[in-house]
Amino acid sequence: MNLREKIRVIEDFPEAGIKFKDITTLLQDPQAYRYVIEQFKERYQDYEIDALVGIEARGFLMGAPLALELDKPFILARKEGKLPAEVVKAEYDLEYGSNVLEMHQDAFTPGDKILVVDDLLATGGTAKATCDLIQKLEGEVVELAFLLELAYLEGRKKLEAYDIYSIIIDE
Ligand code: AMP
């Protein structure tokens, strides 16, 4: 399946110069959406994984169905102020702006093997902050999984310590 053509590109959103990759068009196509989750499942079904972490918000749309397929716990990495229990925090820079991510302190047990899932790897700041949160809770990042990687933004440079898998890579 040609997944690239399922993802709409919006120029200059949310600000001038950004080519926004809009996955809502892919999500509206159940065959394409299922295909994405199946691609991830095929890769990870034989990995040793204790839990998956999805990054707000579109990482939830990739991570939650995959967690169910793999029959593993699903954990939320959320923007500041959204999670109700005790949290750990990490700050990060975006392709546009900066932000704080949080995760519940009791999200998993120290030593757990964690798969991180998001829709898109751009500059890598969001994914790095998520890995920092996992490290604070003494988890082990097994791999980072993305639907789409914008390789020209060199997100992998910030994530040299980690393994990365992207279904689609835009050079
Ligand atoms: P970054 O921290 O720069 O790797 O940005 C990754 C996060 O921001 C992901 O959660 C994406 O959903 C979102 N994002 C960044 N750049 C884009 C883009 N060009 N199109 C769509 N989403 C983006």
PDB file of C-alpha atoms and ligand atoms in Angstrom:
ATOM      1  CA  MET A   1       0.000   0.000   0.000  1.00  0.00           C
ATOM      2  CA  ASN A   2       1.244   3.511  -0.798  1.00  0.00           C
ATOM      3  CA  LEU A   3       0.917   5.119   2.620  1.00  0.00           C
ATOM      4  CA  ARG A   4       2.603   8.355   1.550  1.00  0.00           C
ATOM      5  CA  GLU A   5      -0.353   9.275  -0.638  1.00  0.00           C
ATOM      6  CA  LYS A   6      -2.721   8.745   2.317  1.00  0.00           C
ATOM      7  CA  ILE A   7      -1.012  11.513   4.320  1.00  0.00           C
ATOM      8  CA  ARG A   8      -2.120  15.023   3.333  1.00  0.00           C
ATOM      9  CA  VAL A   9       0.503  17.790   3.281  1.00  0.00           C
ATOM     10  CA  ILE A  10      -0.585  21.258   4.404  1.00  0.00           C
ATOM     11  CA  GLU A  11       1.853  24.054   3.579  1.00  0.00           C
ATOM     12  CA  ASP A  12       2.567  26.785   6.158  1.00  0.00           C
ATOM     13  CA  PHE A  13       0.749  25.179   9.094  1.00  0.00           C
ATOM     14  CA  PRO A  14       0.853  25.998  11.994  1.00  0.00           C
ATOM     15  CA  GLU A  15       3.236  28.682  10.769  1.00  0.00           C
ATOM     16  CA  ALA A  16       5.044  29.828   7.604  1.00  0.00           C
ATOM     17  CA  GLY A  17       7.670  27.397   6.314  1.00  0.00           C
ATOM     18  CA  ILE A  18       6.281  24.271   8.029  1.00  0.00           C
ATOM     19  CA  LYS A  19       5.025  21.466   5.767  1.00  0.00           C
ATOM     20  CA  PHE A  20       2.475  19.880   8.063  1.00  0.00           C
ATOM     21  CA  LYS A  21       1.953  16.135   7.549  1.00  0.00           C
ATOM     22  CA  ASP A  22      -1.728  15.611   8.225  1.00  0.00           C
ATOM     23  CA  ILE A  23      -2.478  12.002   9.153  1.00  0.00           C
ATOM     24  CA  THR A  24      -6.241  12.610   9.565  1.00  0.00           C
ATOM     25  CA  THR A  25      -6.654  11.549   5.930  1.00  0.00           C
ATOM     26  CA  LEU A  26      -4.929   8.246   6.700  1.00  0.00           C
ATOM     27  CA  LEU A  27      -7.060   7.699   9.826  1.00  0.00           C
ATOM     28  CA  GLN A  28     -10.205   8.209   7.726  1.00  0.00           C
ATOM     29  CA  ASP A  29      -9.171   5.224   5.615  1.00  0.00           C
ATOM     30  CA  PRO A  30      -9.622   2.102   7.777  1.00  0.00           C
ATOM     31  CA  GLN A  31      -7.626  -0.088   5.383  1.00  0.00           C
ATOM     32  CA  ALA A  32      -4.654   2.261   5.509  1.00  0.00           C
ATOM     33  CA  TYR A  33      -4.898   2.742   9.282  1.00  0.00           C
ATOM     34  CA  ARG A  34      -5.086  -1.020   9.868  1.00  0.00           C
ATOM     35  CA  TYR A  35      -2.145  -1.549   7.497  1.00  0.00           C
ATOM     36  CA  VAL A  36      -0.012   0.828   9.598  1.00  0.00           C
ATOM     37  CA  ILE A  37      -0.846  -0.985  12.840  1.00  0.00           C
ATOM     38  CA  GLU A  38      -0.156  -4.332  11.149  1.00  0.00           C
ATOM     39  CA  GLN A  39       3.264  -3.113   9.969  1.00  0.00           C
ATOM     40  CA  PHE A  40       4.162  -2.190  13.539  1.00  0.00           C
ATOM     41  CA  LYS A  41       2.732  -5.450  14.880  1.00  0.00           C
ATOM     42  CA  GLU A  42       4.764  -7.510  12.426  1.00  0.00           C
ATOM     43  CA  ARG A  43       7.944  -5.833  13.598  1.00  0.00           C
ATOM     44  CA  TYR A  44       7.301  -5.910  17.331  1.00  0.00           C
ATOM     45  CA  GLN A  45       5.392  -9.119  17.989  1.00  0.00           C
ATOM     46  CA  ASP A  46       8.615 -11.014  18.741  1.00  0.00           C
ATOM     47  CA  TYR A  47      10.363  -8.210  20.664  1.00  0.00           C
ATOM     48  CA  GLU A  48      10.654  -8.410  24.412  1.00  0.00           C
ATOM     49  CA  ILE A  49       8.466  -5.457  25.466  1.00  0.00           C
ATOM     50  CA  ASP A  50       6.816  -4.792  28.848  1.00  0.00           C
ATOM     51  CA  ALA A  51       4.830  -1.675  27.890  1.00  0.00           C
ATOM     52  CA  LEU A  52       4.272   0.912  25.142  1.00  0.00           C
ATOM     53  CA  VAL A  53       4.427   4.686  25.637  1.00  0.00           C
ATOM     54  CA  GLY A  54       2.412   6.853  23.231  1.00  0.00           C
ATOM     55  CA  ILE A  55       3.205  10.556  22.857  1.00  0.00           C
ATOM     56  CA  GLU A  56       0.293  13.040  22.947  1.00  0.00           C
ATOM     57  CA  ALA A  57      -1.705  13.304  20.859  1.00  0.00           C
ATOM     58  CA  ARG A  58      -1.205  11.481  17.579  1.00  0.00           C
ATOM     59  CA  GLY A  59       1.142   8.971  19.209  1.00  0.00           C
ATOM     60  CA  PHE A  60      -1.938   7.685  21.040  1.00  0.00           C
ATOM     61  CA  LEU A  61      -3.550   6.876  17.706  1.00  0.00           C
ATOM     62  CA  MET A  62      -0.591   4.683  16.721  1.00  0.00           C
ATOM     63  CA  GLY A  63       0.335   3.356  20.170  1.00  0.00           C
ATOM     64  CA  ALA A  64      -3.032   2.364  21.660  1.00  0.00           C
ATOM     65  CA  PRO A  65      -4.165   0.008  18.871  1.00  0.00           C
ATOM     66  CA  LEU A  66      -0.659  -1.483  18.726  1.00  0.00           C
ATOM     67  CA  ALA A  67      -0.602  -2.046  22.513  1.00  0.00           C
ATOM     68  CA  LEU A  68      -3.881  -3.971  22.227  1.00  0.00           C
ATOM     69  CA  GLU A  69      -2.525  -6.016  19.310  1.00  0.00           C
ATOM     70  CA  LEU A  70       0.603  -6.866  21.326  1.00  0.00           C
ATOM     71  CA  ASP A  71      -1.461  -7.378  24.502  1.00  0.00           C
ATOM     72  CA  LYS A  72       0.779  -4.995  26.471  1.00  0.00           C
ATOM     73  CA  PRO A  73       0.061  -2.065  28.815  1.00  0.00           C
ATOM     74  CA  PHE A  74      -0.328   1.372  27.200  1.00  0.00           C
ATOM     75  CA  ILE A  75       1.155   4.441  28.901  1.00  0.00           C
ATOM     76  CA  LEU A  76       0.507   8.111  28.094  1.00  0.00           C
ATOM     77  CA  ALA A  77       3.214  10.768  27.732  1.00  0.00           C
ATOM     78  CA  ARG A  78       1.143  13.970  27.960  1.00  0.00           C
ATOM     79  CA  LYS A  79       1.596  17.719  27.781  1.00  0.00           C
ATOM     80  CA  GLU A  80       1.952  19.545  31.094  1.00  0.00           C
ATOM     81  CA  GLY A  81      -0.986  19.616  33.504  1.00  0.00           C
ATOM     82  CA  LYS A  82      -3.094  16.858  31.941  1.00  0.00           C
ATOM     83  CA  LEU A  83      -2.173  13.809  34.049  1.00  0.00           C
ATOM     84  CA  PRO A  84      -3.902  13.675  37.451  1.00  0.00           C
ATOM     85  CA  ALA A  85      -1.511  11.606  39.628  1.00  0.00           C
ATOM     86  CA  GLU A  86       2.158  12.232  40.593  1.00  0.00           C
ATOM     87  CA  VAL A  87       4.283  12.915  37.488  1.00  0.00           C
ATOM     88  CA  VAL A  88       7.845  13.195  36.218  1.00  0.00           C
ATOM     89  CA  LYS A  89       8.559  16.049  33.786  1.00  0.00           C
ATOM     90  CA  ALA A  90      10.881  16.758  30.850  1.00  0.00           C
ATOM     91  CA  GLU A  91      11.183  19.933  28.772  1.00  0.00           C
ATOM     92  CA  TYR A  92      11.724  19.878  25.021  1.00  0.00           C
ATOM     93  CA  ASP A  93      11.969  22.064  21.903  1.00  0.00           C
ATOM     94  CA  LEU A  94       9.657  21.544  18.952  1.00  0.00           C
ATOM     95  CA  GLU A  95      10.072  22.275  15.250  1.00  0.00           C
ATOM     96  CA  TYR A  96       7.721  25.125  16.254  1.00  0.00           C
ATOM     97  CA  GLY A  97       7.909  26.284  19.927  1.00  0.00           C
ATOM     98  CA  SER A  98       8.766  24.468  23.175  1.00  0.00           C
ATOM     99  CA  ASN A  99       6.836  22.411  25.696  1.00  0.00           C
ATOM    100  CA  VAL A 100       6.846  20.127  28.754  1.00  0.00           C
ATOM    101  CA  LEU A 101       5.946  16.426  28.718  1.00  0.00           C
ATOM    102  CA  GLU A 102       4.828  14.426  31.725  1.00  0.00           C
ATOM    103  CA  MET A 103       4.338  10.790  32.619  1.00  0.00           C
ATOM    104  CA  HIS A 104       2.819   9.207  35.729  1.00  0.00           C
ATOM    105  CA  GLN A 105       5.469   8.190  38.258  1.00  0.00           C
ATOM    106  CA  ASP A 106       3.855   4.772  38.668  1.00  0.00           C
ATOM    107  CA  ALA A 107       3.404   4.173  34.927  1.00  0.00           C
ATOM    108  CA  PHE A 108       5.713   1.138  34.917  1.00  0.00           C
ATOM    109  CA  THR A 109       8.190  -0.788  37.074  1.00  0.00           C
ATOM    110  CA  PRO A 110      11.919   0.139  37.036  1.00  0.00           C
ATOM    111  CA  GLY A 111      13.751  -2.118  34.577  1.00  0.00           C
ATOM    112  CA  ASP A 112      10.747  -2.481  32.276  1.00  0.00           C
ATOM    113  CA  LYS A 113      11.420  -2.611  28.524  1.00  0.00           C
ATOM    114  CA  ILE A 114       9.525   0.195  26.810  1.00  0.00           C
ATOM    115  CA  LEU A 115       8.570   0.798  23.172  1.00  0.00           C
ATOM    116  CA  VAL A 116       7.975   4.496  22.381  1.00  0.00           C
ATOM    117  CA  VAL A 117       5.403   5.275  19.669  1.00  0.00           C
ATOM    118  CA  ASP A 118       4.578   8.507  17.837  1.00  0.00           C
ATOM    119  CA  ASP A 119       3.196   9.438  14.433  1.00  0.00           C
ATOM    120  CA  LEU A 120       6.106  11.531  13.253  1.00  0.00           C
ATOM    121  CA  LEU A 121       9.808  12.140  13.933  1.00  0.00           C
ATOM    122  CA  ALA A 122      10.790  15.722  13.069  1.00  0.00           C
ATOM    123  CA  THR A 123      13.617  17.366  15.090  1.00  0.00           C
ATOM    124  CA  GLY A 124      13.511  14.607  17.701  1.00  0.00           C
ATOM    125  CA  GLY A 125      12.910  16.876  20.715  1.00  0.00           C
ATOM    126  CA  THR A 126       9.592  15.312  21.659  1.00  0.00           C
ATOM    127  CA  ALA A 127      10.906  11.767  21.389  1.00  0.00           C
ATOM    128  CA  LYS A 128      14.063  12.675  23.342  1.00  0.00           C
ATOM    129  CA  ALA A 129      11.968  14.181  26.165  1.00  0.00           C
ATOM    130  CA  THR A 130       9.895  10.991  26.255  1.00  0.00           C
ATOM    131  CA  CYS A 131      13.073   8.895  26.524  1.00  0.00           C
ATOM    132  CA  ASP A 132      14.247  11.222  29.339  1.00  0.00           C
ATOM    133  CA  LEU A 133      10.990  10.534  31.204  1.00  0.00           C
ATOM    134  CA  ILE A 134      11.437   6.790  30.755  1.00  0.00           C
ATOM    135  CA  GLN A 135      15.026   7.054  31.973  1.00  0.00           C
ATOM    136  CA  LYS A 136      13.913   9.032  35.054  1.00  0.00           C
ATOM    137  CA  LEU A 137      11.652   6.112  35.909  1.00  0.00           C
ATOM    138  CA  GLU A 138      14.524   3.684  35.229  1.00  0.00           C
ATOM    139  CA  GLY A 139      12.895   2.067  32.224  1.00  0.00           C
ATOM    140  CA  GLU A 140      14.820   0.716  29.248  1.00  0.00           C
ATOM    141  CA  VAL A 141      13.874   2.115  25.827  1.00  0.00           C
ATOM    142  CA  VAL A 142      13.730  -0.866  23.463  1.00  0.00           C
ATOM    143  CA  GLU A 143      13.089   1.226  20.337  1.00  0.00           C
ATOM    144  CA  LEU A 144      11.275   4.316  19.038  1.00  0.00           C
ATOM    145  CA  ALA A 145       8.598   3.631  16.404  1.00  0.00           C
ATOM    146  CA  PHE A 146       7.222   6.228  13.986  1.00  0.00           C
ATOM    147  CA  LEU A 147       4.840   6.167  11.074  1.00  0.00           C
ATOM    148  CA  LEU A 148       6.776   8.920   9.310  1.00  0.00           C
ATOM    149  CA  GLU A 149      10.283  10.331   9.717  1.00  0.00           C
ATOM    150  CA  LEU A 150      11.346  13.676   8.223  1.00  0.00           C
ATOM    151  CA  ALA A 151      14.999  12.650   7.821  1.00  0.00           C
ATOM    152  CA  TYR A 152      16.060  16.114   6.602  1.00  0.00           C
ATOM    153  CA  LEU A 153      15.354  17.493  10.117  1.00  0.00           C
ATOM    154  CA  GLU A 154      17.956  15.063  11.512  1.00  0.00           C
ATOM    155  CA  GLY A 155      15.947  13.933  14.528  1.00  0.00           C
ATOM    156  CA  ARG A 156      18.159  10.835  14.786  1.00  0.00           C
ATOM    157  CA  LYS A 157      21.080  13.052  15.873  1.00  0.00           C
ATOM    158  CA  LYS A 158      19.267  13.840  19.141  1.00  0.00           C
ATOM    159  CA  LEU A 159      18.434  10.168  19.575  1.00  0.00           C
ATOM    160  CA  GLU A 160      21.806   8.539  18.885  1.00  0.00           C
ATOM    161  CA  ALA A 161      21.546   6.458  22.065  1.00  0.00           C
ATOM    162  CA  TYR A 162      18.385   4.732  20.793  1.00  0.00           C
ATOM    163  CA  ASP A 163      17.199   2.392  18.052  1.00  0.00           C
ATOM    164  CA  ILE A 164      14.654   3.932  15.702  1.00  0.00           C
ATOM    165  CA  TYR A 165      12.187   2.398  13.257  1.00  0.00           C
ATOM    166  CA  SER A 166      10.089   4.439  10.824  1.00  0.00           C
ATOM    167  CA  ILE A 167       7.605   2.919   8.384  1.00  0.00           C
ATOM    168  CA  ILE A 168       8.071   5.850   5.951  1.00  0.00           C
ATOM    169  CA  ILE A 169      11.206   7.986   5.655  1.00  0.00           C
ATOM    170  CA  ASP A 170      11.077  11.327   3.795  1.00  0.00           C
ATOM    171  CA  GLU A 171      14.617  12.306   2.716  1.00  0.00           C
TER     172      GLU A 171
HETATM  173  P1  AMP B   1       9.850  16.893  16.954  1.00  0.00           P
HETATM  174  O1  AMP B   1       9.929  17.031  18.443  1.00  0.00           O
HETATM  175  O2  AMP B   1      10.396  18.072  16.238  1.00  0.00           O
HETATM  176  O3  AMP B   1      10.442  15.596  16.463  1.00  0.00           O
HETATM  177  O4  AMP B   1       8.316  16.905  16.577  1.00  0.00           O
HETATM  178  C1  AMP B   1       7.565  15.762  16.656  1.00  0.00           C
HETATM  179  C2  AMP B   1       6.171  16.018  17.113  1.00  0.00           C
HETATM  180  O5  AMP B   1       5.584  17.187  16.555  1.00  0.00           O
HETATM  181  C3  AMP B   1       5.305  14.870  16.695  1.00  0.00           C
HETATM  182  O6  AMP B   1       4.479  14.525  17.794  1.00  0.00           O
HETATM  183  C4  AMP B   1       4.528  15.375  15.507  1.00  0.00           C
HETATM  184  O7  AMP B   1       3.195  14.943  15.608  1.00  0.00           O
HETATM  185  C5  AMP B   1       4.643  16.892  15.550  1.00  0.00           C
HETATM  186  N1  AMP B   1       5.183  17.481  14.301  1.00  0.00           N
HETATM  187  C6  AMP B   1       6.380  18.111  14.161  1.00  0.00           C
HETATM  188  N2  AMP B   1       6.580  18.519  12.915  1.00  0.00           N
HETATM  189  C7  AMP B   1       5.501  18.135  12.210  1.00  0.00           C
HETATM  190  C8  AMP B   1       5.116  18.240  10.843  1.00  0.00           C
HETATM  191  N3  AMP B   1       5.893  18.841   9.927  1.00  0.00           N
HETATM  192  N4  AMP B   1       3.934  17.707  10.471  1.00  0.00           N
HETATM  193  C9  AMP B   1       3.137  17.092  11.372  1.00  0.00           C
HETATM  194  N5  AMP B   1       3.443  16.960  12.668  1.00  0.00           N
HETATM  195  C10 AMP B   1       4.602  17.470  13.101  1.00  0.00           C
END
